[in-house]
XYZ file of C-alpha atoms in Angstrom:
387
model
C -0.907 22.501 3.843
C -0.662 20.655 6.906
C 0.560 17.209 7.247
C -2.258 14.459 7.438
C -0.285 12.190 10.528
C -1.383 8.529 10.171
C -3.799 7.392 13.172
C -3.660 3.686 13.308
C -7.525 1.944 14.414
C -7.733 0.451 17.400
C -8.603 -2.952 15.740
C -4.719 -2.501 14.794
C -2.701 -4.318 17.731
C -5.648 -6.806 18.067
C -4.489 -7.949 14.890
C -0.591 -7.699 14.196
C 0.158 -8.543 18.271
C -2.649 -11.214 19.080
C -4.058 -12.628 15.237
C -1.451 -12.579 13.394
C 1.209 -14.780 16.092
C -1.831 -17.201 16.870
C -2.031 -18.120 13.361
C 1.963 -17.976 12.905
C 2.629 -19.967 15.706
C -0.553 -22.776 15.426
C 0.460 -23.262 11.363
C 4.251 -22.971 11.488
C 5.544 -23.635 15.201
C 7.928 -27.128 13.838
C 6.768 -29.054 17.085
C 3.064 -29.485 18.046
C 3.294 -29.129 21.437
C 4.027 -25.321 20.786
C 1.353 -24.895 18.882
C -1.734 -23.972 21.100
C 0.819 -21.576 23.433
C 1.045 -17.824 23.505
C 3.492 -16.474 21.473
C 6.890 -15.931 23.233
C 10.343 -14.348 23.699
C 11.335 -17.585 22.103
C 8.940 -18.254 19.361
C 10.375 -14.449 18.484
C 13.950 -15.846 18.208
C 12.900 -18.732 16.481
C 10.810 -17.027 13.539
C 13.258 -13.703 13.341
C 15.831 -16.093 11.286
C 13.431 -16.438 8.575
C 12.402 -12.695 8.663
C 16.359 -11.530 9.090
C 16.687 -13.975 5.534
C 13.570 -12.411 3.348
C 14.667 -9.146 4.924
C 18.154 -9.941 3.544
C 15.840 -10.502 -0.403
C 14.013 -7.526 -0.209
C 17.223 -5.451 -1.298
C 16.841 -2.607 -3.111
C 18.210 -4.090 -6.746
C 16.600 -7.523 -6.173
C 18.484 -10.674 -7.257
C 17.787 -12.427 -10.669
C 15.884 -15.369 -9.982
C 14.551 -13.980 -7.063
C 12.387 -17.033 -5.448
C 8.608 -17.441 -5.267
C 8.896 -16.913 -1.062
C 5.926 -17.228 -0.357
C 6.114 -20.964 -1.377
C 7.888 -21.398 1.314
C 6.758 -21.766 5.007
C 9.331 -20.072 6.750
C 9.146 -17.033 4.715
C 5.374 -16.900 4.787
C 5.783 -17.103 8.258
C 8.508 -14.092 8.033
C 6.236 -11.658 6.440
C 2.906 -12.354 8.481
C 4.961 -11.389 11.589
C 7.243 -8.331 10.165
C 6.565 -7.708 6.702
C 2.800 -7.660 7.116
C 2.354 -4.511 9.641
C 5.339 -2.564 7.144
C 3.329 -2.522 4.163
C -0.315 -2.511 5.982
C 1.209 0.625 7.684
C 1.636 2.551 4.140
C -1.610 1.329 3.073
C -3.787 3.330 6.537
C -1.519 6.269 5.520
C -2.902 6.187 1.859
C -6.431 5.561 3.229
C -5.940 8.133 5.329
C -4.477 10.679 3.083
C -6.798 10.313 0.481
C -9.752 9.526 2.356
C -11.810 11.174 -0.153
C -11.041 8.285 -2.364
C -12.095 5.507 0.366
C -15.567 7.934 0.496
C -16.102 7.530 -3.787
C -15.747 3.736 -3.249
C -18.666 3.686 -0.147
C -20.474 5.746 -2.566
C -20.204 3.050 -5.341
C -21.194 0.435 -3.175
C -24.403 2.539 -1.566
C -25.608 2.192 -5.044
C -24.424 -0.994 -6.211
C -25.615 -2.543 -3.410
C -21.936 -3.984 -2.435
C -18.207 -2.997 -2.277
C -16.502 -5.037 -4.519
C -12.672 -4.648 -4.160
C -10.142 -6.695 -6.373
C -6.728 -6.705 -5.000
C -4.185 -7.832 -7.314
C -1.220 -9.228 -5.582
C -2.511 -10.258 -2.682
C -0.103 -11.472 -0.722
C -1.587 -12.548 2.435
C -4.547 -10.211 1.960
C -2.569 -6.990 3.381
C -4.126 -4.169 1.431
C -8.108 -5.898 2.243
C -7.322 -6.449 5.608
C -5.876 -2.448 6.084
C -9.147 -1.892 4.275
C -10.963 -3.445 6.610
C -9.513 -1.532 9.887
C -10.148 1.602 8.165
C -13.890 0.818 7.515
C -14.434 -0.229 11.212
C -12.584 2.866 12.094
C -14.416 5.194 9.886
C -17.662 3.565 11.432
C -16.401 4.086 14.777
C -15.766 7.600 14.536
C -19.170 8.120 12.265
C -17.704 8.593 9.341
C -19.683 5.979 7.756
C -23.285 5.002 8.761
C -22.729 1.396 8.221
C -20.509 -0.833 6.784
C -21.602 -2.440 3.650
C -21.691 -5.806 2.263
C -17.556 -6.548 1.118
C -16.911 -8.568 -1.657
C -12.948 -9.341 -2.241
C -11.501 -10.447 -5.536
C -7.852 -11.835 -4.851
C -5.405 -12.741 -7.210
C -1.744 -13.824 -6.363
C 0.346 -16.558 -8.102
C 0.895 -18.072 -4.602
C -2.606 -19.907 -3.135
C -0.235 -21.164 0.428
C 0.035 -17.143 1.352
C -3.565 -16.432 0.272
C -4.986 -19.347 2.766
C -3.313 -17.522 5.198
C -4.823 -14.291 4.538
C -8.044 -15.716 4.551
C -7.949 -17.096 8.095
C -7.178 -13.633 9.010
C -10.191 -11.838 7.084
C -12.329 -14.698 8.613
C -10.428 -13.709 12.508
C -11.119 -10.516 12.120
C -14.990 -10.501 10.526
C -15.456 -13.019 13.859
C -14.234 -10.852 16.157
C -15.927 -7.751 15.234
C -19.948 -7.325 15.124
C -19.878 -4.933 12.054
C -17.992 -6.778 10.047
C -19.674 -10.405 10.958
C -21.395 -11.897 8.097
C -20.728 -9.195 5.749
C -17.444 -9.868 4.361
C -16.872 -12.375 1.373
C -13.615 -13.958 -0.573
C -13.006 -14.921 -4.107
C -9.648 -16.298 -4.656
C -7.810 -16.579 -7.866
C -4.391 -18.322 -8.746
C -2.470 -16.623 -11.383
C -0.224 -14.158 -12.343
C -1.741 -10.059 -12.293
C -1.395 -9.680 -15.930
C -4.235 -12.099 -16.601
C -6.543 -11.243 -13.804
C -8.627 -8.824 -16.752
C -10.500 -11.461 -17.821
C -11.882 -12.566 -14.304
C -12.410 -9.307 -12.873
C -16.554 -8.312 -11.686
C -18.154 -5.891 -13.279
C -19.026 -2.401 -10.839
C -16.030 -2.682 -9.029
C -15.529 0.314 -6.482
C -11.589 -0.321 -5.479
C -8.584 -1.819 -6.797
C -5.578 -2.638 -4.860
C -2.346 -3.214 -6.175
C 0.488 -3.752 -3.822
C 3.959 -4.336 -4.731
C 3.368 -5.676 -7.878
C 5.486 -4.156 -10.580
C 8.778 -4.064 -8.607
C 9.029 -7.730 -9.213
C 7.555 -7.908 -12.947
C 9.037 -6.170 -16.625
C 8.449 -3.163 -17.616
C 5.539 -2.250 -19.419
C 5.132 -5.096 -22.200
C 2.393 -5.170 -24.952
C 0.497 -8.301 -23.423
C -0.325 -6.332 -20.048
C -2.256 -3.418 -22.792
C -5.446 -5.412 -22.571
C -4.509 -5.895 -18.600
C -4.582 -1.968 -18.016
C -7.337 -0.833 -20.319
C -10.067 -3.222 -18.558
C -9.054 -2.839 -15.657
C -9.404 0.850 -16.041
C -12.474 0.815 -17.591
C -14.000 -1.910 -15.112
C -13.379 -0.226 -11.671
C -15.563 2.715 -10.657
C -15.792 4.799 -7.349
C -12.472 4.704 -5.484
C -10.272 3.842 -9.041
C -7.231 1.976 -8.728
C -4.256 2.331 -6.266
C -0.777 1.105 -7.120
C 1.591 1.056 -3.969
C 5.138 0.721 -4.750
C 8.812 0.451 -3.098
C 10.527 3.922 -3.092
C 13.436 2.666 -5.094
C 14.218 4.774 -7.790
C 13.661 2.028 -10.727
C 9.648 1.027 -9.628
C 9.082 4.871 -9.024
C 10.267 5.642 -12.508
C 8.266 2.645 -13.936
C 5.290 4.287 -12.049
C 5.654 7.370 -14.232
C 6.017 5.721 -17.127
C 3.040 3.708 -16.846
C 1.422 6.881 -15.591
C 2.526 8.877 -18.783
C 1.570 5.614 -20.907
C -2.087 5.699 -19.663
C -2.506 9.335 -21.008
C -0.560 9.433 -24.215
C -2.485 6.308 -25.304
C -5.949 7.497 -24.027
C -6.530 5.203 -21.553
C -7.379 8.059 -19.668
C -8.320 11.516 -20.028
C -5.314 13.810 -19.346
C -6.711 15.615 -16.586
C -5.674 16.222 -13.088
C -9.037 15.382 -11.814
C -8.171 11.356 -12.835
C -5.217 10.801 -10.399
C -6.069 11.053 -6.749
C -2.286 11.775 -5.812
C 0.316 12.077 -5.210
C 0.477 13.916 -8.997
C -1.342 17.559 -8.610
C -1.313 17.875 -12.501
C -1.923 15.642 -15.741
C 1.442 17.094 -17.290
C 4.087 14.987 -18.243
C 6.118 13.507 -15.208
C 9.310 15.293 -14.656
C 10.662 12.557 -12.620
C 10.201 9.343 -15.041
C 13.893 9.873 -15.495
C 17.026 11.065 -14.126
C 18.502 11.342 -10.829
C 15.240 12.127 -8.859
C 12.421 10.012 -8.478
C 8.927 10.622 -6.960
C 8.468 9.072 -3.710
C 6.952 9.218 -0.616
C 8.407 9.431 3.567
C 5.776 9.075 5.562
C 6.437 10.086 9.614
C 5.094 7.127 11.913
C 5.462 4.966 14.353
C 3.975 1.738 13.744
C 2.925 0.138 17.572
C 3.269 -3.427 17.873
C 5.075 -5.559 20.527
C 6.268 -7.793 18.010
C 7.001 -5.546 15.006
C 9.243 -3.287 17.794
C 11.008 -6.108 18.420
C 11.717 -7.588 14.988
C 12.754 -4.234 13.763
C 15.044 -3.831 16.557
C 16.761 -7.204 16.037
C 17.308 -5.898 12.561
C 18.919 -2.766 13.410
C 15.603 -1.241 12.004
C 14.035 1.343 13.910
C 11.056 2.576 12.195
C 10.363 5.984 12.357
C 9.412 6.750 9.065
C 7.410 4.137 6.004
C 8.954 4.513 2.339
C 6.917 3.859 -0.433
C 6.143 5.565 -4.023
C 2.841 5.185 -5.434
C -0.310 5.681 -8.200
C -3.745 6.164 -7.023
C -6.164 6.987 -10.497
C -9.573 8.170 -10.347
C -12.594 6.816 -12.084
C -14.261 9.225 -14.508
C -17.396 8.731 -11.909
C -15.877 9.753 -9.272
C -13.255 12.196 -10.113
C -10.988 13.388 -7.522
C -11.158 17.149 -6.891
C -9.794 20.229 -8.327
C -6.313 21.190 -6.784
C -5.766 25.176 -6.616
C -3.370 25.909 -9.388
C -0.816 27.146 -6.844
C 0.347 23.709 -4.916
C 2.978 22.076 -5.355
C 4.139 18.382 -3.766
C 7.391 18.424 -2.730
C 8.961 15.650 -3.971
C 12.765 15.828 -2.085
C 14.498 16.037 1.246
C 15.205 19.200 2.658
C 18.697 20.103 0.367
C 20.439 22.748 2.120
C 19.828 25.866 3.882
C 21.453 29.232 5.172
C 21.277 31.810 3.455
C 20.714 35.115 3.654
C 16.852 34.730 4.846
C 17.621 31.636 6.732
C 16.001 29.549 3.846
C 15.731 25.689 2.881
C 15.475 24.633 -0.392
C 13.491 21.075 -1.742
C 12.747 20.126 -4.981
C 9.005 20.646 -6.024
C 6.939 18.839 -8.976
C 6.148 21.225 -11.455
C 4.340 19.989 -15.021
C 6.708 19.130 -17.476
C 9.697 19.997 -15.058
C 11.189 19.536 -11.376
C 12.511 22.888 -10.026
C 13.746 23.979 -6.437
C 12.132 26.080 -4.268
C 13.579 28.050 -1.637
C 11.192 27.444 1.364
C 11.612 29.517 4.809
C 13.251 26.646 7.338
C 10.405 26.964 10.268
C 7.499 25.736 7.537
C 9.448 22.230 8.650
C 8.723 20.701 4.769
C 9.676 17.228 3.874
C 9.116 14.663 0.970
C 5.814 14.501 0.066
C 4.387 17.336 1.924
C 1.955 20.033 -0.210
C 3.460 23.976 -0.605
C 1.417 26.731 -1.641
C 3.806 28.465 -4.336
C 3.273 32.328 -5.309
C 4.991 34.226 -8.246
């Protein structure tokens, strides 16, 4: 099957080159006379310490004790300007891949009158605000008659980093007609576990983004957590986004395996929008391998260029593992028996035939596949595999 590339909207650079180092420079700029300037080659030096520092955190194992950041201004600062176009980038590609899903949640909201989305995690509103650019995309390229009333339900532990997201949803709404007036925010401090209880009824989406890398595994006082919110979200179902590290992809399919042993959801293919093509056991919940995705882009952005290049971070490629359920509503489609996801690196290749071989999920296993060398496969890509 071909690869899906990610297209980013054109609302895009508007906001990670021109809103985003506004509202950087205007709430975080130390002296006030910078504050009303354009952003420059020197506000760029200045801010990259604190981005080079959180960059520095966001290690792979993370340290014990690992500190609430976003309490503190120059780290806030840090991931509006870098961190925020990263993960906003893998969120598009997600919309984008599954755009069938973002199509059950408009659904849900043509009846329901409104799309409610919680998004657990917040941060500084990352995963809304990538929703947002792909509804005014979708309506640009008439995909979607007309974009209806938005009702956001954040949670996050930190209210500083939400603010901040909120001037941004209100930026954006502003600056684009069919989004004015339409968009509303419900903020909520506290920790994800204990967002069940204030969760709307008809929900269409949930967002979680980077949540469980920085939380226990699963624990019996998040049960409760996981069954309403299941239950409580319709349309587009729930989407976990993870780092690709091999310990919060692993936790993923646990938690995925958890859901169906204990009935929280039907074991059916049809209730997991991706990447899983089958309601078997994972084969990658432990080992060596892990299920993760690479995703091939570019992400444009004066700023971001610059910041990754500072790092000795070219970005040519986004990371990330993830979760995306269905609702029993809105069920995602039938996958033909004979895909497979391939869920490795190209491994070696010669051969007699001239052949490559990745690893591919199978239910209730991960086996290699010899695949010729000019099909160009990489992680994450689907394969059509015959006897």
């Amino acid at each position: 099957m071909p690869r899906k590339l990610t297209v980013f909207p054109r609302a895009w650079l508007w906001l990670v080159d021109e809103s985003i180092p506004v509202l950087v420079k205007k709430k975080y700029s130390p002296r006030d006379s910078w504050k009303d300037k354009p952003f420059s080659q020197e506000d760029s030096r200045f801010f990259f310490k604190g981005i080079d520092e959180l960059s520095s955190l966001f290690t792979e194992e993370r340290p014990r004790g690992m500190p609430a950041y976003f309490n503190h201004p120059k780290y806030r600062s840090a991931y509006l300007l870098y961190f925020f176009p990263l993960q906003a980038a893998k969120f598009l590609a997600l919309f984008q891949g599954h755009s069938a899903a973002i199509e059950a949640a408009l659904k849900h909201a043509e009846k329901s009158g409104v799309l409610k989305v919680a998004d657990i995690g917040v941060g500084p509103g990352t995963a809304s605000l990538s929703l947002l650019l792909t509804l005014l995309e979708m309506q640009l390229e008439g995909k979607t008659k007309e974009i209806p009333q938005i009702e956001f339900h954040w949670f996050d532990t930190q209210a500083s980093i939400m603010a901040d997201g909120l001037i941004l949803v209100e930026q954006i709404s502003n600056q684009f007609p069919k989004l004015r007036g339409k968009v509303q925010v419900h903020t909520h401090v506290m920790p994800w576990w204990k967002a069940a209880a204030q969760l709307p009824e008809n929900l269409s989406l949930v967002l979680m983004g980077h949540v469980l890398n920085e939380s226990s595994p699963i624990q019996q006082s998040t049960h409760t957590f996981w069954r309403s919110l299941l239950n409580q979200v319709s349309g587009g179902g729930v989407l976990i986004l993870e780092p690709a590290t091999r310990k919060t992809a692993q936790h993923l399919s646990h938690l995925r395996d958890f859901f169906f042993e204990n009935k929280f959801l039907e074991s059916k293919q049809e209730h997991i929008w991706g990447p899983c093509l089958h309601a078997g056991v994972c084969p990658l919940g432990d080992g060596r391998d892990w299920c993760h995705m690479s995703v091939p882009l570019q992400i444009p952005g004066r700023w971001f260029k610059e910041f990754s290049h500072s790092l000795s971070s070219e970005r040519h490629w986004v990371k990330f593992s993830y979760l995306w359920f269905a609702s029993s509503a809105y069920p995602a489609p039938l996958v033909d028996p004979s895909y497979r996801r391939v869920v490795s690196d190209p491994l070696s290749q010669g051969g007699p035939r001239g052949e490559t071989k990745v690893l591919i999920c199978e239910p209730g296993t991960a086996s290699h596949w010899p695949v010729s060398i000019q099909d160009q496969v990489g992680r994450g890509d689907v394969i059509e595999v015959t006897p």
